[in-house]
Short mmCIF file of C-alpha atoms in Angstrom, two decimals:
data_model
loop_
_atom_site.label_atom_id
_atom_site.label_comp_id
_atom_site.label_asym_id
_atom_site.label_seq_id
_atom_site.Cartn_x
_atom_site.Cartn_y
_atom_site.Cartn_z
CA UNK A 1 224.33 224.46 14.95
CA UNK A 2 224.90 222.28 11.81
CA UNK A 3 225.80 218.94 11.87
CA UNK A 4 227.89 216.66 9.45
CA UNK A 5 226.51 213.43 10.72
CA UNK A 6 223.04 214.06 11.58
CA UNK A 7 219.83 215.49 10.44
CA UNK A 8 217.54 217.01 13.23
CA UNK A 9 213.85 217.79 12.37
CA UNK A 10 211.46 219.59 14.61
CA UNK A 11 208.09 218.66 14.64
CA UNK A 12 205.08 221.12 15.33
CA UNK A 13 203.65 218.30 17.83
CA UNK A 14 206.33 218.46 20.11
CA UNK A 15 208.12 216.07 18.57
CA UNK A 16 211.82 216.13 17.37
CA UNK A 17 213.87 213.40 14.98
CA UNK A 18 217.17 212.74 15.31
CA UNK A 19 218.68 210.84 12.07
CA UNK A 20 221.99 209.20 12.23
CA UNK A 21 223.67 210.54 8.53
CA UNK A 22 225.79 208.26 7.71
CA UNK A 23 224.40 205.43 5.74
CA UNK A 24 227.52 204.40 3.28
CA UNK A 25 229.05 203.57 6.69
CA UNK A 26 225.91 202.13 8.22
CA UNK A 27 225.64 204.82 10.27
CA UNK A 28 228.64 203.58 12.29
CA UNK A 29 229.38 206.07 15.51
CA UNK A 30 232.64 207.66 14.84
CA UNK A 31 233.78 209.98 17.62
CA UNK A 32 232.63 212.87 15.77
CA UNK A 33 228.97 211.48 15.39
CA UNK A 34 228.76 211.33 19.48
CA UNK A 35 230.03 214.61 19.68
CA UNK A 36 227.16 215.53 17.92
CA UNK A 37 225.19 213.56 19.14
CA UNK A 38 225.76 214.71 22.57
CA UNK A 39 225.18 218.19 21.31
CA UNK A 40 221.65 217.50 19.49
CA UNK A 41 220.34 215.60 22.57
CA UNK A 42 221.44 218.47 25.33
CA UNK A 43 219.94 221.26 22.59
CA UNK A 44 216.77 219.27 22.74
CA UNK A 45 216.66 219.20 26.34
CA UNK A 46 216.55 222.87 26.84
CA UNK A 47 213.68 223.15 23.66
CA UNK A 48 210.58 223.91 25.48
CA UNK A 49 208.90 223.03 22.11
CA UNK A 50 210.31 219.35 22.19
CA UNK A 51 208.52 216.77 24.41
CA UNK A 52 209.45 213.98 22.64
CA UNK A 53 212.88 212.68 20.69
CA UNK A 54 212.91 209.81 18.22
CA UNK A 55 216.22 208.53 17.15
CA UNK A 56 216.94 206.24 14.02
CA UNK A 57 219.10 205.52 11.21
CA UNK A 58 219.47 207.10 7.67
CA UNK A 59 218.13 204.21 5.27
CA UNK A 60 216.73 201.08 5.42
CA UNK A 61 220.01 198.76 6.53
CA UNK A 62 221.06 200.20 9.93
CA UNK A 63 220.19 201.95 12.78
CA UNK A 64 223.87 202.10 13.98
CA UNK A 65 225.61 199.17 13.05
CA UNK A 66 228.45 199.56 15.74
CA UNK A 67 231.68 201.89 16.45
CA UNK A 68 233.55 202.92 13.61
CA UNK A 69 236.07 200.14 13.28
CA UNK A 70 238.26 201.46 11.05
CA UNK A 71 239.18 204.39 13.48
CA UNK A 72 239.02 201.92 16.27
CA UNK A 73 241.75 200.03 14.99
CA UNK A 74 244.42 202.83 15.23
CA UNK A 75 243.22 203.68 18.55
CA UNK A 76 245.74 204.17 21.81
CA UNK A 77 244.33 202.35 24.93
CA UNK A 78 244.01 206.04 26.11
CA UNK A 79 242.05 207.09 23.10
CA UNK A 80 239.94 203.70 23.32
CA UNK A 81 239.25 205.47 27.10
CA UNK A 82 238.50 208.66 25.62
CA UNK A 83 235.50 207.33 23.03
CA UNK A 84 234.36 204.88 25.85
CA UNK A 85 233.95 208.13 28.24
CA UNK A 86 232.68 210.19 25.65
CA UNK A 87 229.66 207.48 24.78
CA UNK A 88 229.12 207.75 28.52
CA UNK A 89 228.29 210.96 28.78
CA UNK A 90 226.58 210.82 25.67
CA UNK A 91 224.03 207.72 26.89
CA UNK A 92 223.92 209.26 30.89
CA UNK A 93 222.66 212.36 28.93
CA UNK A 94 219.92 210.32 27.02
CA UNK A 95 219.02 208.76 30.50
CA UNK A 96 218.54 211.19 32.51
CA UNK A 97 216.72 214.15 29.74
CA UNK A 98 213.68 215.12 31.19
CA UNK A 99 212.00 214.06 27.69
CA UNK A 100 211.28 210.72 26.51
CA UNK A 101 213.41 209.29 24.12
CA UNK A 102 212.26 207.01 21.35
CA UNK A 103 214.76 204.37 19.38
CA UNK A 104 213.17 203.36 16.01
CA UNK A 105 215.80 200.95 14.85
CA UNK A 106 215.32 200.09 11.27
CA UNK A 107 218.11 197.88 10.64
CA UNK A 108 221.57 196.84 12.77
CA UNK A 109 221.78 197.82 15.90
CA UNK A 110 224.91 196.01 16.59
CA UNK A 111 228.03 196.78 19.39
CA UNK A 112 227.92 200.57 20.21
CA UNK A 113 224.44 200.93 17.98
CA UNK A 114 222.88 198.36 20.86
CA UNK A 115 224.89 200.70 23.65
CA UNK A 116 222.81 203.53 22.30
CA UNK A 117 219.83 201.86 21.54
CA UNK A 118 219.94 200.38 25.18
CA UNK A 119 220.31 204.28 26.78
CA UNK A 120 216.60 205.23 25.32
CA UNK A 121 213.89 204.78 26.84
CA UNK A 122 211.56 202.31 24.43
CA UNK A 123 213.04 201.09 21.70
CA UNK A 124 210.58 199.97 18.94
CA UNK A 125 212.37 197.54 16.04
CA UNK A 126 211.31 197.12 12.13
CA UNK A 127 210.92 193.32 11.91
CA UNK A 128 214.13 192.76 9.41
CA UNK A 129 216.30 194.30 12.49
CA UNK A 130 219.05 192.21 13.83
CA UNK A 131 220.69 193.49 17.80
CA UNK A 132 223.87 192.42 19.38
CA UNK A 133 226.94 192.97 20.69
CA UNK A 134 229.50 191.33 18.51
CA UNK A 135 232.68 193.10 19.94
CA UNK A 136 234.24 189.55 21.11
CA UNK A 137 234.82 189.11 17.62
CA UNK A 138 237.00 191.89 17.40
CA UNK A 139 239.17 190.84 20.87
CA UNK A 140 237.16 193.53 22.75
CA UNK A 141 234.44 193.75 24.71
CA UNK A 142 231.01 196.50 25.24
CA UNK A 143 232.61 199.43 26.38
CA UNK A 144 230.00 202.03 26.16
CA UNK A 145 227.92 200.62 28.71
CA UNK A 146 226.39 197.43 27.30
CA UNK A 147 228.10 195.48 30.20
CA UNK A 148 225.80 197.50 32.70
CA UNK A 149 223.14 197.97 30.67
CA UNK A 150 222.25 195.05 29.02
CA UNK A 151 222.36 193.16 32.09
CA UNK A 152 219.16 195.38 33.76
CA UNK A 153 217.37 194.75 31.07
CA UNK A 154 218.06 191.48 29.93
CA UNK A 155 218.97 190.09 32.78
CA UNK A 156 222.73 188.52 33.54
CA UNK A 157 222.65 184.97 32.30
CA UNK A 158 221.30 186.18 28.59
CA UNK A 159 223.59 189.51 28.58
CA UNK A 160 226.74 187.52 29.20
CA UNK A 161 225.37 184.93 26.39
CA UNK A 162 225.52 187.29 24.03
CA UNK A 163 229.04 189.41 25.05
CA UNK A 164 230.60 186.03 25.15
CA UNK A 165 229.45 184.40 21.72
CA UNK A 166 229.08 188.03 20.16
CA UNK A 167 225.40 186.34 18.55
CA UNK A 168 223.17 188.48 17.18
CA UNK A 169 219.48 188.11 17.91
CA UNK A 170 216.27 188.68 15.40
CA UNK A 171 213.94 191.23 15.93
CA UNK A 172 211.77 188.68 17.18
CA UNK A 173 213.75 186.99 19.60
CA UNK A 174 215.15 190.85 21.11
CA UNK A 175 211.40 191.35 21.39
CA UNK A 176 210.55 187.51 23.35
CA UNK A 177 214.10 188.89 25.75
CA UNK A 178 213.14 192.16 26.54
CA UNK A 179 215.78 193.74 24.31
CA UNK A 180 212.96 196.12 22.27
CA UNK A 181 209.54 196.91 23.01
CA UNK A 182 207.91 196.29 19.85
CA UNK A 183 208.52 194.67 16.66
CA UNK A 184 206.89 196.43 13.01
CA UNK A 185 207.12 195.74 9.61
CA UNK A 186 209.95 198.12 8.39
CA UNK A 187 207.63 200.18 6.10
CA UNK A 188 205.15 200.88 9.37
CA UNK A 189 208.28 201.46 11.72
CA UNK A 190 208.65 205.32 11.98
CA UNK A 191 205.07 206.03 11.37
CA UNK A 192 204.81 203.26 14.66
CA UNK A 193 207.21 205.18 16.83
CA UNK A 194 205.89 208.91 16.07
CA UNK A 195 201.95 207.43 16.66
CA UNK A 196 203.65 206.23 19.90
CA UNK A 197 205.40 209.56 20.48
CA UNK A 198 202.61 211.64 19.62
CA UNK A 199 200.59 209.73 22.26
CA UNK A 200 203.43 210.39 24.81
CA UNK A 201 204.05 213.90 24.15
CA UNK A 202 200.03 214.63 24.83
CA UNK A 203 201.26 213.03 28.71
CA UNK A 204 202.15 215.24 31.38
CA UNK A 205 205.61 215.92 30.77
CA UNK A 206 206.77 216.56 34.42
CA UNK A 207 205.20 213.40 35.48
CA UNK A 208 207.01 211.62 32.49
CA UNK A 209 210.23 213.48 33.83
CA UNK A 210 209.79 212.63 37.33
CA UNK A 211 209.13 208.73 36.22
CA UNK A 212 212.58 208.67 34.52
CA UNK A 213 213.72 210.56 37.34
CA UNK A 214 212.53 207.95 39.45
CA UNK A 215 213.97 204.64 37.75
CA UNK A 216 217.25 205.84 36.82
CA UNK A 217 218.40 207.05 39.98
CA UNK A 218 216.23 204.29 41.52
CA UNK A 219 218.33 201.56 40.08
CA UNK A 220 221.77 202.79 41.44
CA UNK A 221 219.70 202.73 45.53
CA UNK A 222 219.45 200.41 47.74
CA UNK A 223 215.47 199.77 47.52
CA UNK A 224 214.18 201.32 51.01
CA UNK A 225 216.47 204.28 49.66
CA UNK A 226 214.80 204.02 46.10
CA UNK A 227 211.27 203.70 47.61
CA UNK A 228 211.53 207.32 49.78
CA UNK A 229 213.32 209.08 46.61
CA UNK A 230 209.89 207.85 44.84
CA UNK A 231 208.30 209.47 47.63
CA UNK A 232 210.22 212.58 47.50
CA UNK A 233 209.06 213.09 43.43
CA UNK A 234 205.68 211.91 43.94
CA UNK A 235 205.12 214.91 46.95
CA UNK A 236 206.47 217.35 44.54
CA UNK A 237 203.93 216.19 42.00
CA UNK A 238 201.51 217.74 44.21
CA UNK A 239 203.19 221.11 43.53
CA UNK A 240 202.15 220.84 39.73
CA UNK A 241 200.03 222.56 37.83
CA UNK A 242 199.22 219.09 36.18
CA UNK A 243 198.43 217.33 39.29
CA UNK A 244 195.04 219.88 40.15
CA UNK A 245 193.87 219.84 36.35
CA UNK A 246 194.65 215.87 35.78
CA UNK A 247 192.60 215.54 39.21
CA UNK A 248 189.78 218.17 38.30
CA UNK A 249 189.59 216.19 34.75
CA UNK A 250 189.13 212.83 36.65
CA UNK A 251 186.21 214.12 38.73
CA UNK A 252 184.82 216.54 35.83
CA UNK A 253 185.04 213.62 33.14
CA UNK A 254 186.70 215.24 30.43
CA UNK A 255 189.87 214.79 28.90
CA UNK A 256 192.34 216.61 30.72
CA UNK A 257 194.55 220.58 29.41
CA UNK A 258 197.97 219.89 30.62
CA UNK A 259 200.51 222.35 31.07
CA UNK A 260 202.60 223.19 27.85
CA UNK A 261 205.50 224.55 28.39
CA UNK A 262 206.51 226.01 24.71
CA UNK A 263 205.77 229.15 23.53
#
């Protein structure tokens, strides 16, 4: 399909880009954007040619610099329900794709831009970058998940620090919390996050799976729970393809051929 908001590029590595589009608006996530959104991410799911998703920002200024205010502010409290259910299902979808999933924020990642950034699974920052989750300014709150979210990651006493002052943090300082992965100079940053997914998509992409698998669902259990669903995904490892030639490589000592699925 074609898409107003975004630009998606396939890569011949078994990489795909996802762009956010909308840079006169700082790439600000309108309801329309996570429709499409939703409907690049769940296409790339089902590409057997895609092992690896980065998402960024049109420009040089934002990654997503928040929900688009000026639609916000006409908003019902049922259509305020509506967007907050629709980023939902938009970031559980991001979660739980059985591909890893890249942020490269190269700018603002501020209120629903941090939601998003907070559903991927590494999120690498150019060092100008600035994170938060300002929405207390606006007599709101994180609605699209950065209440649950940011906590996990963050931990609760810093997560409720920033919701309650609405402070944004440096690249720097979101890399000494936890809140990114990595910090680059903003001219390295993409060529940073496709090295990184290149290396990635040459893993063993049911193993990947199964380790997303693993902590997603692992989170919401009880741990003695968590620890035999572990179980349950490593067993079926042994099922793999991958799991006989990564083992034959070990022993052989040579790199190992892993299963692609493309083609």
């Amino acid at each position: 399909m074609s898409y107003q908001n975004l630009l998606l590029d396939h890569a011949a590595d078994g990489i795909s880009r996802i762009t956010l589009n909308r840079p006169q608006q700082h790439n600000s996530l309108c309801p329309a954007t996570l429709e499409e959104l939703d409907q690049a991410f769940s296409t790339l799911g089902q590409c057997r040619q895609t092992r690896v998703i980065v998402l960024t920002g049109a420009g040089d200024k934002a990654f997503a610099a928040g929900g688009d205010v000026a639609r916000m502010r006409q908003a019902s409290p049922l259509q305020a329900r509506a967007i907050a259910l629709l980023a939902a299902r938009l970031f559980e979808r991001i979660e739980t794709l059985p591909k890893v999933v890249l942020a490269a924020i190269n700018g603002y990642a501020l209120g629903g831009g941090c939601e998003l950034a907070l559903a991927c699974d590494l999120r690498l920052a150019a060092d100008h970058a600035q994170l938060g989750q300002p929405e207390i300014n606006l007599g709101i709150f994180p609605g699209w998940g950065g209440t649950q979210r940011l906590p996990r990651l963050i931990g609760v006493s810093r997560a409720k620090r920033l919701m309650f002052t609405g402070e944004r943090v440096s690249a720097q300082e979101a890399l000494n919390i936890g809140l990114v992965d990595e910090v680059v100079p903003s001219a390295q940053l993409l060529d940073r996050t496709e090295e990184l997914a290149r290396q990635l998509a040459d893993k063993p992409q049911t193993a990947l799976a199964f380790i997303k698998q693993a902590v997603h669902n692992g989170m919401e259990m009880d741990r003695d729970r968590a620890i035999r669903y572990e179980a349950e995904l490593f067993g079926l490892c042994f099922s793999h393809p991958d799991r006989a030639e990564g083992m034959a490589a070990f022993f052989d000592k040579r790199p190992p051929c892993w299963l692609r699925t493309e083609g």
